[in-house]
Amino acid sequence: MSKVFGFGLLWWLTGNPFVALLILLVILYVLERRFVGFLPSVTRPIRIRRRLRKIRQELALNPHHNSLKSEAARILIELKRYGEAKRLLDEALRQVDDSADLRVDAALCRLKLGELAEGEAMMLEALRMNPRVRYGEPYLRLGEAFAEHDREKALGYLQQFGDMQSSSCEAYYRLGVLLQKTGKPDEAKRAFREAADIYRSLPRYKKRSERRWALLARLKR
């Protein structure tokens, strides 16, 4: 009802229903981005591509700058250009062989490219170097990668991530999805319920990043 009233008010103010509808959609988008976060950012792809161009210009002048290579690789991963990111990370690892963080990203590229055995081995190597690297995120990425290929292995990795990140709604949501796929509906419901319970107990600053997974878990329930 409030949306209808808001649309009517905007129509009255602008004198044009199409302009009123456009303004209302913009307002709803801003509110959704601020309080929910399901929809993607309109400006972020532009900003990260601009940053990637700048990094490449700097790397042309200083090709051995590993921190720039790492940053460029993470942008490329976000853009789903895993082959390019993998090449940059492999170059960086040839210079800095003892970085668990770089290994996680290089392993993720391999997992996304379907190189599961090599990606898994590299991810586990990163965890051996630093068991707390990225607060257990490697287990989550391994769980994602094996979800359609080896569900029992994927469950094991997600449970390990849940043990390390007991406040992660994403971990319990993904665990619930896998449990559904493996024919364990009661356990899946418990996982989705756990995701919702965790969300309610989170401090306000943390809820923003976990809200999407809590809502998805609620829908699954």
mmCIF file of C-alpha atoms in Angstrom:
data_model
loop_
_atom_site.group_PDB
_atom_site.id
_atom_site.type_symbol
_atom_site.label_atom_id
_atom_site.label_comp_id
_atom_site.label_asym_id
_atom_site.label_seq_id
_atom_site.Cartn_x
_atom_site.Cartn_y
_atom_site.Cartn_z
ATOM 1 C CA MET A 1 0.000 0.000 0.000
ATOM 2 C CA SER A 2 2.860 2.369 0.884
ATOM 3 C CA LYS A 3 4.469 1.710 -2.529
ATOM 4 C CA VAL A 4 1.198 2.598 -4.292
ATOM 5 C CA PHE A 5 0.928 5.774 -2.226
ATOM 6 C CA GLY A 6 4.577 6.609 -2.925
ATOM 7 C CA PHE A 7 4.087 6.058 -6.649
ATOM 8 C CA GLY A 8 0.971 8.249 -6.616
ATOM 9 C CA LEU A 9 2.819 11.008 -4.784
ATOM 10 C CA LEU A 10 5.758 10.879 -7.200
ATOM 11 C CA TRP A 11 3.380 10.919 -10.177
ATOM 12 C CA TRP A 12 1.687 13.997 -8.736
ATOM 13 C CA LEU A 13 5.036 15.713 -8.112
ATOM 14 C CA THR A 14 6.600 14.894 -11.501
ATOM 15 C CA GLY A 15 3.473 14.907 -13.647
ATOM 16 C CA ASN A 16 4.783 11.871 -15.525
ATOM 17 C CA PRO A 17 4.036 8.233 -14.555
ATOM 18 C CA PHE A 18 7.162 6.886 -16.266
ATOM 19 C CA VAL A 19 9.469 9.309 -14.466
ATOM 20 C CA ALA A 20 7.646 8.538 -11.204
ATOM 21 C CA LEU A 21 8.135 4.794 -11.750
ATOM 22 C CA LEU A 22 11.832 5.283 -12.537
ATOM 23 C CA ILE A 23 12.370 7.345 -9.372
ATOM 24 C CA LEU A 24 10.511 4.752 -7.292
ATOM 25 C CA LEU A 25 12.647 1.932 -8.706
ATOM 26 C CA VAL A 26 15.831 3.870 -7.917
ATOM 27 C CA ILE A 27 14.650 4.458 -4.340
ATOM 28 C CA LEU A 28 13.768 0.769 -3.911
ATOM 29 C CA TYR A 29 17.167 -0.247 -5.347
ATOM 30 C CA VAL A 30 19.041 2.041 -2.944
ATOM 31 C CA LEU A 31 17.038 0.702 0.017
ATOM 32 C CA GLU A 32 17.611 -2.902 -1.084
ATOM 33 C CA ARG A 33 21.367 -2.340 -1.425
ATOM 34 C CA ARG A 34 21.469 -0.630 1.960
ATOM 35 C CA PHE A 35 19.433 -3.105 3.993
ATOM 36 C CA VAL A 36 19.343 -6.434 2.105
ATOM 37 C CA GLY A 37 22.087 -6.740 -0.497
ATOM 38 C CA PHE A 38 20.591 -9.283 -2.922
ATOM 39 C CA LEU A 39 20.967 -7.054 -5.967
ATOM 40 C CA PRO A 40 24.445 -6.393 -7.412
ATOM 41 C CA SER A 41 26.058 -2.972 -7.201
ATOM 42 C CA VAL A 42 25.631 -0.950 -10.396
ATOM 43 C CA THR A 43 28.815 1.075 -9.917
ATOM 44 C CA ARG A 44 31.204 -1.578 -8.585
ATOM 45 C CA PRO A 45 31.996 -3.235 -11.979
ATOM 46 C CA ILE A 46 32.951 0.176 -13.369
ATOM 47 C CA ARG A 47 35.117 1.008 -10.345
ATOM 48 C CA ILE A 48 36.998 -2.305 -10.298
ATOM 49 C CA ARG A 49 37.659 -2.261 -14.057
ATOM 50 C CA ARG A 50 39.056 1.248 -13.722
ATOM 51 C CA ARG A 51 41.292 0.052 -10.882
ATOM 52 C CA LEU A 52 42.404 -2.956 -12.954
ATOM 53 C CA ARG A 53 43.479 -0.682 -15.820
ATOM 54 C CA LYS A 54 45.495 1.441 -13.413
ATOM 55 C CA ILE A 55 47.190 -1.619 -11.879
ATOM 56 C CA ARG A 56 48.143 -2.925 -15.319
ATOM 57 C CA GLN A 57 49.726 0.415 -16.166
ATOM 58 C CA GLU A 58 51.747 0.257 -12.938
ATOM 59 C CA LEU A 59 52.760 -3.363 -13.586
ATOM 60 C CA ALA A 60 54.015 -2.400 -17.039
ATOM 61 C CA LEU A 61 56.497 -0.106 -15.253
ATOM 62 C CA ASN A 62 57.217 -2.496 -12.375
ATOM 63 C CA PRO A 63 56.469 -6.110 -13.460
ATOM 64 C CA HIS A 64 57.811 -7.631 -10.204
ATOM 65 C CA HIS A 65 55.395 -5.822 -7.873
ATOM 66 C CA ASN A 66 53.717 -8.806 -6.200
ATOM 67 C CA SER A 67 51.138 -6.936 -4.164
ATOM 68 C CA LEU A 68 49.817 -5.332 -7.362
ATOM 69 C CA LYS A 69 49.697 -8.739 -9.066
ATOM 70 C CA SER A 70 47.736 -10.112 -6.119
ATOM 71 C CA GLU A 71 45.270 -7.209 -6.211
ATOM 72 C CA ALA A 72 44.817 -7.543 -9.974
ATOM 73 C CA ALA A 73 44.249 -11.291 -9.593
ATOM 74 C CA ARG A 74 41.523 -10.742 -7.004
ATOM 75 C CA ILE A 75 39.753 -8.297 -9.306
ATOM 76 C CA LEU A 76 40.000 -10.814 -12.155
ATOM 77 C CA ILE A 77 38.565 -13.517 -9.875
ATOM 78 C CA GLU A 78 35.649 -11.223 -9.074
ATOM 79 C CA LEU A 79 35.164 -10.731 -12.816
ATOM 80 C CA LYS A 80 35.303 -14.550 -13.255
ATOM 81 C CA ARG A 81 38.406 -14.317 -15.461
ATOM 82 C CA TYR A 82 40.074 -17.200 -13.677
ATOM 83 C CA GLY A 83 42.647 -18.095 -16.342
ATOM 84 C CA GLU A 84 44.173 -14.607 -16.312
ATOM 85 C CA ALA A 85 44.118 -14.511 -12.513
ATOM 86 C CA LYS A 86 45.814 -17.915 -12.320
ATOM 87 C CA ARG A 87 48.693 -16.775 -14.553
ATOM 88 C CA LEU A 88 49.297 -13.677 -12.419
ATOM 89 C CA LEU A 89 49.189 -15.638 -9.170
ATOM 90 C CA ASP A 90 51.543 -18.321 -10.472
ATOM 91 C CA GLU A 91 54.016 -15.585 -11.408
ATOM 92 C CA ALA A 92 53.724 -14.112 -7.925
ATOM 93 C CA LEU A 93 54.208 -17.509 -6.260
ATOM 94 C CA ARG A 94 57.422 -18.078 -8.179
ATOM 95 C CA GLN A 95 58.787 -15.016 -6.378
ATOM 96 C CA VAL A 96 57.083 -15.490 -2.984
ATOM 97 C CA ASP A 97 56.739 -19.211 -2.349
ATOM 98 C CA ASP A 98 55.774 -19.027 1.332
ATOM 99 C CA SER A 99 52.481 -17.123 1.042
ATOM 100 C CA ALA A 100 49.416 -19.114 2.166
ATOM 101 C CA ASP A 101 47.186 -16.226 1.082
ATOM 102 C CA LEU A 102 48.435 -16.259 -2.517
ATOM 103 C CA ARG A 103 48.035 -20.045 -2.572
ATOM 104 C CA VAL A 104 44.380 -19.768 -1.579
ATOM 105 C CA ASP A 105 43.634 -17.515 -4.560
ATOM 106 C CA ALA A 106 45.700 -19.655 -6.950
ATOM 107 C CA ALA A 107 43.899 -22.769 -5.698
ATOM 108 C CA LEU A 108 40.512 -21.082 -6.110
ATOM 109 C CA CYS A 109 41.306 -20.297 -9.761
ATOM 110 C CA ARG A 110 42.108 -23.960 -10.370
ATOM 111 C CA LEU A 111 38.896 -25.085 -8.682
ATOM 112 C CA LYS A 112 36.860 -22.656 -10.796
ATOM 113 C CA LEU A 113 38.614 -23.885 -13.959
ATOM 114 C CA GLY A 114 37.673 -27.480 -13.127
ATOM 115 C CA GLU A 115 41.190 -28.506 -12.076
ATOM 116 C CA LEU A 116 39.823 -30.022 -8.871
ATOM 117 C CA ALA A 117 42.700 -32.312 -7.861
ATOM 118 C CA GLU A 118 45.368 -29.624 -8.278
ATOM 119 C CA GLY A 119 43.178 -26.950 -6.697
ATOM 120 C CA GLU A 120 42.368 -29.136 -3.705
ATOM 121 C CA ALA A 121 46.029 -30.034 -3.168
ATOM 122 C CA MET A 122 47.080 -26.385 -3.324
ATOM 123 C CA MET A 123 44.273 -25.295 -0.983
ATOM 124 C CA LEU A 124 45.205 -27.955 1.578
ATOM 125 C CA GLU A 125 48.852 -26.902 1.278
ATOM 126 C CA ALA A 126 47.824 -23.322 2.116
ATOM 127 C CA LEU A 127 45.983 -24.646 5.197
ATOM 128 C CA ARG A 128 49.043 -26.622 6.284
ATOM 129 C CA MET A 129 51.132 -23.458 6.010
ATOM 130 C CA ASN A 130 48.578 -21.458 8.006
ATOM 131 C CA PRO A 131 45.578 -23.356 9.469
ATOM 132 C CA ARG A 132 43.779 -20.041 10.136
ATOM 133 C CA VAL A 133 44.334 -18.520 6.704
ATOM 134 C CA ARG A 134 41.297 -16.365 5.844
ATOM 135 C CA TYR A 135 39.508 -17.732 8.883
ATOM 136 C CA GLY A 136 38.664 -21.061 7.257
ATOM 137 C CA GLU A 137 37.444 -19.724 3.893
ATOM 138 C CA PRO A 138 39.457 -22.434 2.020
ATOM 139 C CA TYR A 139 37.137 -25.093 3.475
ATOM 140 C CA LEU A 140 34.115 -23.180 2.181
ATOM 141 C CA ARG A 141 35.596 -22.898 -1.317
ATOM 142 C CA LEU A 142 36.466 -26.611 -1.344
ATOM 143 C CA GLY A 143 32.924 -27.408 -0.247
ATOM 144 C CA GLU A 144 31.534 -25.333 -3.133
ATOM 145 C CA ALA A 145 33.870 -26.939 -5.662
ATOM 146 C CA PHE A 146 33.037 -30.534 -4.723
ATOM 147 C CA ALA A 147 29.297 -30.011 -4.191
ATOM 148 C CA GLU A 148 28.393 -31.564 -7.571
ATOM 149 C CA HIS A 149 31.285 -34.053 -7.818
ATOM 150 C CA ASP A 150 31.786 -35.575 -4.365
ATOM 151 C CA ARG A 151 29.032 -34.554 -1.978
ATOM 152 C CA GLU A 152 30.359 -36.418 1.036
ATOM 153 C CA LYS A 153 33.728 -34.694 0.661
ATOM 154 C CA ALA A 154 31.946 -31.370 0.210
ATOM 155 C CA LEU A 155 29.947 -31.954 3.409
ATOM 156 C CA GLY A 156 33.153 -32.674 5.300
ATOM 157 C CA TYR A 157 34.776 -29.449 4.130
ATOM 158 C CA LEU A 158 31.684 -27.375 4.929
ATOM 159 C CA GLN A 159 31.463 -28.884 8.398
ATOM 160 C CA GLN A 160 35.117 -27.988 8.985
ATOM 161 C CA PHE A 161 34.365 -24.441 7.883
ATOM 162 C CA GLY A 162 31.378 -24.327 10.226
ATOM 163 C CA ASP A 163 33.596 -25.472 13.098
ATOM 164 C CA MET A 164 35.985 -22.572 12.444
ATOM 165 C CA GLN A 165 33.321 -19.985 11.595
ATOM 166 C CA SER A 166 30.522 -20.733 14.005
ATOM 167 C CA SER A 167 28.970 -17.318 13.217
ATOM 168 C CA SER A 168 28.736 -17.921 9.443
ATOM 169 C CA CYS A 169 25.204 -18.093 8.048
ATOM 170 C CA GLU A 170 26.696 -18.876 4.629
ATOM 171 C CA ALA A 171 28.356 -22.045 5.944
ATOM 172 C CA TYR A 172 25.140 -23.420 7.399
ATOM 173 C CA TYR A 173 23.098 -22.407 4.342
ATOM 174 C CA ARG A 174 25.484 -24.208 1.983
ATOM 175 C CA LEU A 175 25.611 -27.168 4.346
ATOM 176 C CA GLY A 176 21.805 -27.339 4.298
ATOM 177 C CA VAL A 177 21.694 -27.269 0.485
ATOM 178 C CA LEU A 178 24.168 -30.143 0.305
ATOM 179 C CA LEU A 179 22.275 -32.138 2.922
ATOM 180 C CA GLN A 180 19.117 -31.726 0.838
ATOM 181 C CA LYS A 181 20.927 -33.008 -2.239
ATOM 182 C CA THR A 182 22.239 -36.042 -0.350
ATOM 183 C CA GLY A 183 18.759 -37.024 0.819
ATOM 184 C CA LYS A 184 18.990 -35.795 4.416
ATOM 185 C CA PRO A 185 16.015 -33.398 4.700
ATOM 186 C CA ASP A 186 15.816 -33.345 8.505
ATOM 187 C CA GLU A 187 19.500 -32.504 8.870
ATOM 188 C CA ALA A 188 19.107 -29.878 6.126
ATOM 189 C CA LYS A 189 16.267 -28.216 8.031
ATOM 190 C CA ARG A 190 18.421 -28.104 11.159
ATOM 191 C CA ALA A 191 21.234 -26.450 9.182
ATOM 192 C CA PHE A 192 18.856 -23.822 7.749
ATOM 193 C CA ARG A 193 17.410 -23.220 11.217
ATOM 194 C CA GLU A 194 20.932 -22.825 12.582
ATOM 195 C CA ALA A 195 21.681 -20.194 9.915
ATOM 196 C CA ALA A 196 18.592 -18.214 10.973
ATOM 197 C CA ASP A 197 19.444 -18.562 14.688
ATOM 198 C CA ILE A 198 23.019 -17.398 14.081
ATOM 199 C CA TYR A 199 21.775 -14.347 12.183
ATOM 200 C CA ARG A 200 19.542 -13.284 15.071
ATOM 201 C CA SER A 201 22.470 -13.473 17.485
ATOM 202 C CA LEU A 202 24.899 -11.456 15.321
ATOM 203 C CA PRO A 203 25.856 -7.877 16.196
ATOM 204 C CA ARG A 204 24.370 -5.236 13.914
ATOM 205 C CA TYR A 205 27.621 -4.526 12.029
ATOM 206 C CA LYS A 206 27.930 -8.206 11.064
ATOM 207 C CA LYS A 207 24.323 -8.698 9.946
ATOM 208 C CA ARG A 208 24.813 -6.734 6.710
ATOM 209 C CA SER A 209 27.207 -9.304 5.219
ATOM 210 C CA GLU A 210 25.239 -12.334 6.462
ATOM 211 C CA ARG A 211 21.700 -11.125 5.674
ATOM 212 C CA ARG A 212 21.590 -12.652 2.199
ATOM 213 C CA TRP A 213 22.405 -16.141 3.491
ATOM 214 C CA ALA A 214 19.971 -15.885 6.387
ATOM 215 C CA LEU A 215 17.147 -14.925 4.008
ATOM 216 C CA LEU A 216 18.007 -17.762 1.632
ATOM 217 C CA ALA A 217 18.044 -20.211 4.549
ATOM 218 C CA ARG A 218 14.628 -18.948 5.667
ATOM 219 C CA LEU A 219 13.247 -19.468 2.141
ATOM 220 C CA LYS A 220 14.657 -23.011 2.063
ATOM 221 C CA ARG A 221 12.989 -23.808 5.374
#
